[in-house]
Amino acid sequence: MKCRLSVLLLFICCRSFSQTQACPVNIDFASGDLTHWYAYTGNNGAGNGPTAIIQKYDSNNSAPSGTRGAKTLPEFNLGSVPGIQVITTRSNDPFGGFPTIPTINGYSYNYSILLGSTSITRGNGMNGTGGGGYVRGVSYSISVPPGPATEPYTMTYAYAMVLENGTHISSQQPVISATLKTPDSVINCASPSYLLPTFNNVTEGGRGATLDSAAAKRNGFSVSNQPTPNASFDPNGGTGGNLRDVWTKGWTEVTFDLSAYRGRKVSLTIEADNCVPGGHFAYAYIAIRNSCAGLMISGDSLVCYNTAVTYSVPALAGATYNWIVPGTWTLLSADTSNIIQVKSTATGGAVSVREQNSCANLTDTIQVKTLPSPVAGNLEGSTAVCAGENSSTLNLFNYSGVIGNWLSSTDSIDWSPIPDITSVYIAENLNTTTLYKVVVGKGTVCPPDTSIAAKIAVDQKTVGGQIDPPEATLCSGQTAGEILNLTGNTGSVQNWQYSADGITWLDLNPVNASLTNTVKGITESTQYRTIDKNGVCPPDTSAPASIAFNPVAFPQASTTPADTTICFGTPASLEASIDIGTSYTWIPAITASGNISSTPFRFVNQVTPAATSEYVLRVLNNGCPNPLLDTFDVEVLAKVVVDAGRDTSVVVGEPLQLQAYSSDAGPDLFSWLPATELSDPSIANPVAIYSFGDNLIKYTVKATNAAGCSGQGSITVKIFKTKPDIFVPNAFTPGLAVNAVFRPIPVGISSLQYFRVYNRLGQLVYNTTAIGNGWDGSLNGVPQASGGYVWMVKGTDYTGSPVIKNGTMVLIR
């Protein structure tokens, strides 16, 4: 099965305007219809070929049975869907984005035709095949004018196509073909076909063949970003998703020479076929030049100095190309294809090309003249101004050409034209920083040149701002000072000023250019302000702040310590001596507020915070509104938590390894009390071995860190006067406060291999290997019934000998 792709054809005729070189009538669809063209539509269910042609449109008849005057012909059996249509209005293809009527390297086509659509059919076979795809074709019978075979008679077509990948074998993919025939044979070198090749890794009629995407891309195809409008085939009877399997190829020109067939008839047929199964579409645009007088180079014949220029000729299938350009020019691309890019110089000359294959040997030459490019020159006058009333002059020097206009921008991205063609521009009353450029041209051939931008920076007007607080009071001898903060200003602080009367202002010395100023030590009421300046704008002063002088003495006190560190749970002593003041308070409250009857007044307060805290002593002196605030920082070190381990039992002679742990990162000092039977009471992990005289010992272990902070933990050891053994109770009462867990009590046992409990049916209800664990009387969360249960236990004593026991117990509820 084979799906065909639509192709756009473009014919070039030789440059001679003689009758013998004239192109066939309406070969370029200039009449806006299909007159003089033969057309057909059909279905390729039985394969591509003559049998696929079903509906014929003769070139001698008018529509609807012929092509005379016909602008549109429908798809086979789809009367409302155009299958062949003449395009006279420019737009863009929805899948490829290329124009429906092309302009190729300066040559603009006025018309094209569209062969095909996105319509598909689906069959009823097991694989969704058998319906056959749509077939559309147009054909022109060309009477080649008589004349010498050495005089070219060329035709050039341009094609652009859109193909849906059917994932069939290559011969069954959608296809576009152009066929040039004499009455007895096909002219192969002028009869290409275009399709999406696959690796043919499925059987004929099957789907899922892998696309040879590398070959497709080499042939100029690319994947569209638009999904197919047709849902993919679902063998289960539903519909699949809309895949992104549409490939497109933009406009490409192809030429061929018919001079070898002078005085004879040849036919040109262009066909677009969907895949043979029918489920994937193909369509193509074709445009034809109405010039048949030989090869014609496309490109500018008048170029500017030192400009990159592209020249091209329509491609010839399997051809070789030989380009010749002026000797001083530089090739920017390879010169072995139908398109070259060169860089011009001040010297013009001839650009010529020869393209040759088994069907044609064509040449053409174009004479190129060069022009000097415009030079934008230098734009001077960058400056800075203050917003509002301002004026700046910009001058363009050393330019070559004609000034077209000026440009302005406030963001260097969007530029607005200024209709001024002089070399001097005056920018006035700007409120925003603005960039300016000048566009200089020289005729319509060379692209204009644009100057480097000049910048007029606009500084906003200076705003002095306000000072916070606007009013304050300082008492005699006040050393803490009042901090003044400048807010709401525009610009930068040049200096702070002060005045005793608000008339005569003096600068601070040394200069203070910050936003804050600390006032202290004044002996009279004083006002303060700032001098601000923004860029080139005039300076401005802030609103003044008034500091009133109060002759009453400011409170005085000394405190110790300024900062202190304590262990968790221990007190810190805060000492103070008040020399000037009449009352004090603590924040947060430590003691009740106190009045001071005489000075100096000394006191000590103790605090025991649970975490690092601040304590502020606030002292007032009657007549002065400002308090003295002194802060004590008390850092509380983390609590030292000591774990001495779980209470345990041993037998006489069994070594017991004790191990204490501290929450402190250490290193810590450890001490154990009492030291009875311990190998070393001053380490974290002493070993104890007990005699028959020992019964029950409770140890307390203390850990002390480097800061002197300590914590304690304890462990109780019970000493049995027996051999190593495992004791198991004979009953337990789950759910009660005591005796709620059934567990073995190992004595002198170093490890437990198993402890198992079975019900009367022999079902295992509990199992553990961990010493200390036990059964809570449930199975999988379900409480078990009262009654008798069997247990088994095995352990290894501290000498390595096994201890195995079993028995019964009673669960009581």
mmCIF file of C-alpha atoms in Angstrom, residues 53-342:
data_model
loop_
_atom_site.group_PDB
_atom_site.id
_atom_site.type_symbol
_atom_site.label_atom_id
_atom_site.label_comp_id
_atom_site.label_asym_id
_atom_site.label_seq_id
_atom_site.Cartn_x
_atom_site.Cartn_y
_atom_site.Cartn_z
ATOM 1 C CA ILE A 53 -8.417 7.304 -11.439
ATOM 2 C CA ILE A 54 -12.224 7.289 -11.268
ATOM 3 C CA GLN A 55 -13.544 10.823 -11.787
ATOM 4 C CA LYS A 56 -12.015 12.603 -14.855
ATOM 5 C CA TYR A 57 -12.184 16.294 -15.728
ATOM 6 C CA ASP A 58 -11.412 16.971 -19.391
ATOM 7 C CA SER A 59 -9.580 20.162 -20.326
ATOM 8 C CA ASN A 60 -11.954 20.765 -23.251
ATOM 9 C CA ASN A 61 -15.104 20.970 -21.124
ATOM 10 C CA SER A 62 -16.397 23.471 -18.619
ATOM 11 C CA ALA A 63 -17.126 22.693 -14.975
ATOM 12 C CA PRO A 64 -18.446 20.515 -13.471
ATOM 13 C CA SER A 65 -17.359 17.766 -15.892
ATOM 14 C CA GLY A 66 -14.331 19.680 -17.174
ATOM 15 C CA THR A 67 -11.691 22.103 -15.957
ATOM 16 C CA ARG A 68 -12.516 25.176 -18.062
ATOM 17 C CA GLY A 69 -13.278 27.943 -15.553
ATOM 18 C CA ALA A 70 -13.103 25.511 -12.642
ATOM 19 C CA LYS A 71 -11.493 26.965 -9.522
ATOM 20 C CA THR A 72 -12.222 23.977 -7.269
ATOM 21 C CA LEU A 73 -12.783 20.256 -7.787
ATOM 22 C CA PRO A 74 -14.037 18.058 -4.921
ATOM 23 C CA GLU A 75 -12.460 14.993 -3.372
ATOM 24 C CA PHE A 76 -13.820 11.754 -4.838
ATOM 25 C CA ASN A 77 -17.295 11.145 -3.359
ATOM 26 C CA LEU A 78 -16.829 14.146 -0.976
ATOM 27 C CA GLY A 79 -18.706 16.919 -2.718
ATOM 28 C CA SER A 80 -18.180 19.454 0.064
ATOM 29 C CA VAL A 81 -14.417 18.933 0.464
ATOM 30 C CA PRO A 82 -12.079 20.571 -2.101
ATOM 31 C CA GLY A 83 -9.567 18.074 -3.470
ATOM 32 C CA ILE A 84 -8.050 20.385 -6.112
ATOM 33 C CA GLN A 85 -8.247 24.165 -5.826
ATOM 34 C CA VAL A 86 -6.540 27.238 -7.268
ATOM 35 C CA ILE A 87 -5.012 29.541 -4.625
ATOM 36 C CA THR A 88 -5.149 33.261 -5.457
ATOM 37 C CA THR A 89 -5.088 34.724 -1.915
ATOM 38 C CA ARG A 90 -1.980 34.527 0.239
ATOM 39 C CA SER A 91 -2.173 32.820 3.643
ATOM 40 C CA ASN A 92 -0.087 30.385 5.703
ATOM 41 C CA ASP A 93 -0.373 26.619 5.888
ATOM 42 C CA PRO A 94 -1.701 25.565 9.335
ATOM 43 C CA PHE A 95 0.801 22.693 9.756
ATOM 44 C CA GLY A 96 3.991 24.020 8.156
ATOM 45 C CA GLY A 97 3.479 27.756 8.600
ATOM 46 C CA PHE A 98 4.890 28.417 5.109
ATOM 47 C CA PRO A 99 2.979 30.721 2.717
ATOM 48 C CA THR A 100 0.464 29.142 0.376
ATOM 49 C CA ILE A 101 1.831 31.303 -2.479
ATOM 50 C CA PRO A 102 5.626 31.505 -2.322
ATOM 51 C CA THR A 103 8.287 34.154 -2.714
ATOM 52 C CA ILE A 104 11.656 32.475 -3.287
ATOM 53 C CA ASN A 105 14.825 34.582 -3.142
ATOM 54 C CA GLY A 106 13.114 37.654 -4.476
ATOM 55 C CA TYR A 107 10.848 35.969 -7.040
ATOM 56 C CA SER A 108 7.183 36.286 -6.079
ATOM 57 C CA TYR A 109 4.582 33.901 -7.440
ATOM 58 C CA ASN A 110 1.030 35.110 -7.852
ATOM 59 C CA TYR A 111 -0.841 31.799 -7.925
ATOM 60 C CA SER A 112 -0.596 28.191 -6.828
ATOM 61 C CA ILE A 113 -2.817 25.124 -6.640
ATOM 62 C CA LEU A 114 -3.523 22.896 -3.683
ATOM 63 C CA LEU A 115 -3.727 19.164 -4.366
ATOM 64 C CA GLY A 116 -5.394 17.174 -1.600
ATOM 65 C CA SER A 117 -6.830 17.784 1.872
ATOM 66 C CA THR A 118 -6.742 16.302 5.369
ATOM 67 C CA SER A 119 -9.725 14.050 4.582
ATOM 68 C CA ILE A 120 -9.169 10.301 4.966
ATOM 69 C CA THR A 121 -11.093 7.046 4.593
ATOM 70 C CA ARG A 122 -10.994 3.983 6.800
ATOM 71 C CA GLY A 123 -11.759 0.447 5.599
ATOM 72 C CA ASN A 124 -13.501 -2.392 7.340
ATOM 73 C CA GLY A 125 -10.685 -4.937 7.332
ATOM 74 C CA MET A 126 -9.042 -6.433 10.405
ATOM 75 C CA ASN A 127 -6.310 -3.802 10.372
ATOM 76 C CA GLY A 128 -8.524 -0.873 9.538
ATOM 77 C CA THR A 129 -7.418 -1.102 5.910
ATOM 78 C CA GLY A 130 -9.180 -1.679 2.652
ATOM 79 C CA GLY A 131 -10.907 1.684 2.325
ATOM 80 C CA GLY A 132 -8.282 3.146 0.032
ATOM 81 C CA GLY A 133 -7.048 6.722 0.078
ATOM 82 C CA TYR A 134 -7.985 9.768 -1.976
ATOM 83 C CA VAL A 135 -6.143 10.389 -5.266
ATOM 84 C CA ARG A 136 -5.951 13.823 -6.946
ATOM 85 C CA GLY A 137 -3.975 14.867 -9.980
ATOM 86 C CA VAL A 138 -3.613 17.563 -12.620
ATOM 87 C CA SER A 139 -1.951 17.229 -16.007
ATOM 88 C CA TYR A 140 -0.954 19.559 -18.824
ATOM 89 C CA SER A 141 -0.230 18.526 -22.423
ATOM 90 C CA ILE A 142 2.688 20.732 -23.474
ATOM 91 C CA SER A 143 3.420 21.414 -27.132
ATOM 92 C CA VAL A 144 7.135 22.154 -27.093
ATOM 93 C CA PRO A 145 7.811 24.922 -29.622
ATOM 94 C CA PRO A 146 9.988 23.925 -32.588
ATOM 95 C CA GLY A 147 13.515 25.248 -32.674
ATOM 96 C CA PRO A 148 17.110 24.205 -32.173
ATOM 97 C CA ALA A 149 17.697 21.646 -29.454
ATOM 98 C CA THR A 150 20.631 23.762 -28.279
ATOM 99 C CA GLU A 151 18.240 26.533 -27.202
ATOM 100 C CA PRO A 152 16.852 25.725 -23.715
ATOM 101 C CA TYR A 153 13.115 25.453 -23.201
ATOM 102 C CA THR A 154 12.821 25.134 -19.419
ATOM 103 C CA MET A 155 10.067 24.743 -16.935
ATOM 104 C CA THR A 156 10.406 25.336 -13.210
ATOM 105 C CA TYR A 157 7.974 24.371 -10.522
ATOM 106 C CA ALA A 158 8.024 24.992 -6.774
ATOM 107 C CA TYR A 159 6.429 22.592 -4.335
ATOM 108 C CA ALA A 160 5.586 22.510 -0.654
ATOM 109 C CA MET A 161 3.952 19.551 1.016
ATOM 110 C CA VAL A 162 2.291 18.185 4.128
ATOM 111 C CA LEU A 163 2.388 14.424 4.828
ATOM 112 C CA GLU A 164 0.979 12.333 7.632
ATOM 113 C CA ASN A 165 3.250 9.450 8.599
ATOM 114 C CA GLY A 166 1.232 6.263 8.039
ATOM 115 C CA THR A 167 3.959 3.949 9.447
ATOM 116 C CA HIS A 168 3.509 1.665 6.428
ATOM 117 C CA ILE A 169 6.251 0.315 4.230
ATOM 118 C CA SER A 170 7.678 3.108 2.064
ATOM 119 C CA SER A 171 5.796 2.072 -1.094
ATOM 120 C CA GLN A 172 2.485 2.446 0.759
ATOM 121 C CA GLN A 173 3.153 5.813 2.449
ATOM 122 C CA PRO A 174 1.373 9.009 1.307
ATOM 123 C CA VAL A 175 3.182 10.338 -1.772
ATOM 124 C CA ILE A 176 3.480 13.334 -4.083
ATOM 125 C CA SER A 177 4.756 12.728 -7.582
ATOM 126 C CA ALA A 178 5.568 14.752 -10.679
ATOM 127 C CA THR A 179 5.693 12.778 -13.942
ATOM 128 C CA LEU A 180 6.977 14.105 -17.288
ATOM 129 C CA LYS A 181 6.096 11.814 -20.226
ATOM 130 C CA THR A 182 6.455 11.641 -23.967
ATOM 131 C CA PRO A 183 3.796 9.628 -25.820
ATOM 132 C CA ASP A 184 5.938 6.508 -25.450
ATOM 133 C CA SER A 185 8.035 6.854 -22.296
ATOM 134 C CA VAL A 186 8.587 8.574 -18.952
ATOM 135 C CA ILE A 187 11.368 11.172 -18.717
ATOM 136 C CA ASN A 188 12.817 9.803 -15.469
ATOM 137 C CA CYS A 189 15.235 12.606 -14.674
ATOM 138 C CA ALA A 190 12.298 15.049 -14.531
ATOM 139 C CA SER A 191 9.829 12.747 -12.705
ATOM 140 C CA PRO A 192 10.564 12.785 -8.948
ATOM 141 C CA SER A 193 8.330 11.548 -6.150
ATOM 142 C CA TYR A 194 8.281 12.647 -2.526
ATOM 143 C CA LEU A 195 7.323 10.591 0.536
ATOM 144 C CA LEU A 196 8.275 9.838 4.150
ATOM 145 C CA PRO A 197 10.544 6.772 3.992
ATOM 146 C CA THR A 198 10.397 3.972 6.578
ATOM 147 C CA PHE A 199 12.661 1.030 7.327
ATOM 148 C CA ASN A 200 10.032 -1.350 5.838
ATOM 149 C CA ASN A 201 10.011 -3.385 9.044
ATOM 150 C CA VAL A 202 6.349 -4.489 8.717
ATOM 151 C CA THR A 203 4.556 -6.667 6.196
ATOM 152 C CA GLU A 204 2.660 -5.210 3.255
ATOM 153 C CA GLY A 205 -0.588 -3.709 4.454
ATOM 154 C CA GLY A 206 0.608 -3.557 8.065
ATOM 155 C CA ARG A 207 1.228 -0.618 10.371
ATOM 156 C CA GLY A 208 4.016 0.224 12.798
ATOM 157 C CA ALA A 209 6.940 0.629 10.392
ATOM 158 C CA THR A 210 9.722 2.797 11.822
ATOM 159 C CA LEU A 211 10.113 6.150 10.113
ATOM 160 C CA ASP A 212 13.584 6.854 8.716
ATOM 161 C CA SER A 213 13.509 10.269 10.360
ATOM 162 C CA ALA A 214 17.155 11.014 9.523
ATOM 163 C CA ALA A 215 16.470 10.542 5.809
ATOM 164 C CA ALA A 216 13.265 12.581 6.086
ATOM 165 C CA LYS A 217 15.137 15.465 7.686
ATOM 166 C CA ARG A 218 17.898 15.266 5.060
ATOM 167 C CA ASN A 219 15.160 15.634 2.436
ATOM 168 C CA GLY A 220 13.932 18.825 4.108
ATOM 169 C CA PHE A 221 11.036 17.475 6.195
ATOM 170 C CA SER A 222 10.332 18.484 9.780
ATOM 171 C CA VAL A 223 7.646 17.524 12.310
ATOM 172 C CA SER A 224 4.737 19.935 12.641
ATOM 173 C CA ASN A 225 3.881 21.213 16.106
ATOM 174 C CA GLN A 226 0.196 20.698 15.276
ATOM 175 C CA PRO A 227 -1.454 17.277 15.822
ATOM 176 C CA THR A 228 -3.306 15.515 13.032
ATOM 177 C CA PRO A 229 -7.022 16.383 12.927
ATOM 178 C CA ASN A 230 -7.849 12.679 12.480
ATOM 179 C CA ALA A 231 -7.901 10.354 15.494
ATOM 180 C CA SER A 232 -5.494 7.430 15.161
ATOM 181 C CA PHE A 233 -6.848 3.975 14.324
ATOM 182 C CA ASP A 234 -7.972 1.746 17.224
ATOM 183 C CA PRO A 235 -8.128 -1.990 16.338
ATOM 184 C CA ASN A 236 -10.650 -2.500 19.182
ATOM 185 C CA GLY A 237 -13.244 -0.423 17.426
ATOM 186 C CA GLY A 238 -12.820 2.907 19.237
ATOM 187 C CA THR A 239 -10.700 5.895 18.274
ATOM 188 C CA GLY A 240 -7.161 6.664 19.355
ATOM 189 C CA GLY A 241 -5.621 10.016 20.152
ATOM 190 C CA ASN A 242 -4.642 12.762 17.717
ATOM 191 C CA LEU A 243 -0.945 12.105 17.166
ATOM 192 C CA ARG A 244 1.788 14.598 16.305
ATOM 193 C CA ASP A 245 2.748 12.643 13.200
ATOM 194 C CA VAL A 246 2.363 15.324 10.528
ATOM 195 C CA TRP A 247 5.559 16.240 8.634
ATOM 196 C CA THR A 248 5.995 19.263 6.378
ATOM 197 C CA LYS A 249 8.441 20.507 3.767
ATOM 198 C CA GLY A 250 8.583 24.165 2.776
ATOM 199 C CA TRP A 251 8.872 25.596 -0.693
ATOM 200 C CA THR A 252 11.537 24.108 -2.974
ATOM 201 C CA GLU A 253 12.137 24.895 -6.658
ATOM 202 C CA VAL A 254 12.820 22.293 -9.355
ATOM 203 C CA THR A 255 13.580 22.872 -13.057
ATOM 204 C CA PHE A 256 13.872 20.704 -16.193
ATOM 205 C CA ASP A 257 14.755 21.356 -19.834
ATOM 206 C CA LEU A 258 12.488 20.306 -22.729
ATOM 207 C CA SER A 259 14.749 21.501 -25.568
ATOM 208 C CA ALA A 260 15.432 17.882 -26.532
ATOM 209 C CA TYR A 261 11.729 17.503 -27.388
ATOM 210 C CA ARG A 262 11.355 20.452 -29.777
ATOM 211 C CA GLY A 263 8.248 20.115 -31.955
ATOM 212 C CA ARG A 264 6.866 17.241 -29.854
ATOM 213 C CA LYS A 265 4.227 16.891 -27.196
ATOM 214 C CA VAL A 266 5.036 16.030 -23.569
ATOM 215 C CA SER A 267 2.704 15.832 -20.595
ATOM 216 C CA LEU A 268 3.342 16.988 -17.060
ATOM 217 C CA THR A 269 1.290 15.274 -14.342
ATOM 218 C CA ILE A 270 1.319 16.171 -10.653
ATOM 219 C CA GLU A 271 -0.438 13.824 -8.254
ATOM 220 C CA ALA A 272 -1.081 13.693 -4.491
ATOM 221 C CA ASP A 273 -2.144 10.334 -3.043
ATOM 222 C CA ASN A 274 -3.162 9.366 0.476
ATOM 223 C CA CYS A 275 -1.803 6.066 1.763
ATOM 224 C CA VAL A 276 -3.287 3.032 -0.005
ATOM 225 C CA PRO A 277 -5.073 1.829 3.187
ATOM 226 C CA GLY A 278 -6.619 5.293 3.325
ATOM 227 C CA GLY A 279 -6.114 6.330 6.945
ATOM 228 C CA HIS A 280 -3.371 8.976 6.413
ATOM 229 C CA PHE A 281 -3.463 12.101 4.292
ATOM 230 C CA ALA A 282 -1.163 13.952 1.915
ATOM 231 C CA TYR A 283 -1.502 17.333 0.245
ATOM 232 C CA ALA A 284 0.809 19.666 -1.663
ATOM 233 C CA TYR A 285 0.985 23.163 -3.046
ATOM 234 C CA ILE A 286 2.333 23.695 -6.585
ATOM 235 C CA ALA A 287 3.339 26.985 -8.210
ATOM 236 C CA ILE A 288 4.729 27.427 -11.733
ATOM 237 C CA ARG A 289 6.708 30.253 -13.279
ATOM 238 C CA ASN A 290 5.415 31.689 -16.530
ATOM 239 C CA SER A 291 8.921 31.933 -17.974
ATOM 240 C CA CYS A 292 10.326 29.191 -20.185
ATOM 241 C CA ALA A 293 13.385 30.828 -21.777
ATOM 242 C CA GLY A 294 16.095 28.938 -19.875
ATOM 243 C CA LEU A 295 17.760 29.162 -16.517
ATOM 244 C CA MET A 296 17.282 32.320 -14.473
ATOM 245 C CA ILE A 297 19.342 33.308 -11.426
ATOM 246 C CA SER A 298 17.279 34.738 -8.584
ATOM 247 C CA GLY A 299 18.944 37.445 -6.507
ATOM 248 C CA ASP A 300 19.653 41.170 -6.377
ATOM 249 C CA SER A 301 21.477 42.818 -9.265
ATOM 250 C CA LEU A 302 22.172 45.909 -7.176
ATOM 251 C CA VAL A 303 23.800 45.298 -3.776
ATOM 252 C CA CYS A 304 25.598 47.267 -1.121
ATOM 253 C CA TYR A 305 29.251 47.106 -0.150
ATOM 254 C CA ASN A 306 30.205 44.352 2.293
ATOM 255 C CA THR A 307 26.727 42.831 2.340
ATOM 256 C CA ALA A 308 25.747 39.138 2.540
ATOM 257 C CA VAL A 309 23.756 38.281 -0.600
ATOM 258 C CA THR A 310 22.010 35.041 -1.637
ATOM 259 C CA TYR A 311 21.740 33.818 -5.232
ATOM 260 C CA SER A 312 19.863 30.723 -6.348
ATOM 261 C CA VAL A 313 18.526 28.825 -9.306
ATOM 262 C CA PRO A 314 15.769 26.215 -9.320
ATOM 263 C CA ALA A 315 17.125 22.789 -8.470
ATOM 264 C CA LEU A 316 17.762 20.215 -11.192
ATOM 265 C CA ALA A 317 17.362 16.601 -10.107
ATOM 266 C CA GLY A 318 20.763 14.902 -9.713
ATOM 267 C CA ALA A 319 22.563 17.965 -11.062
ATOM 268 C CA THR A 320 26.034 19.383 -10.459
ATOM 269 C CA TYR A 321 26.473 23.139 -10.009
ATOM 270 C CA ASN A 322 29.349 25.443 -10.906
ATOM 271 C CA TRP A 323 29.130 29.035 -9.698
ATOM 272 C CA ILE A 324 31.451 31.928 -10.648
ATOM 273 C CA VAL A 325 31.363 35.197 -8.653
ATOM 274 C CA PRO A 326 33.472 38.389 -8.854
ATOM 275 C CA GLY A 327 37.043 37.714 -7.756
ATOM 276 C CA THR A 328 37.024 40.114 -4.794
ATOM 277 C CA TRP A 329 33.851 38.635 -3.321
ATOM 278 C CA THR A 330 33.869 36.046 -0.534
ATOM 279 C CA LEU A 331 31.905 32.810 -0.591
ATOM 280 C CA LEU A 332 30.010 32.338 2.669
ATOM 281 C CA SER A 333 28.627 28.915 1.711
ATOM 282 C CA ALA A 334 29.530 25.943 -0.439
ATOM 283 C CA ASP A 335 29.239 26.552 -4.206
ATOM 284 C CA THR A 336 28.077 23.023 -5.108
ATOM 285 C CA SER A 337 24.322 23.442 -4.647
ATOM 286 C CA ASN A 338 21.624 25.493 -6.312
ATOM 287 C CA ILE A 339 21.932 28.193 -3.614
ATOM 288 C CA ILE A 340 25.016 30.206 -2.643
ATOM 289 C CA GLN A 341 25.643 33.034 -0.198
ATOM 290 C CA VAL A 342 28.387 35.557 -0.848
#
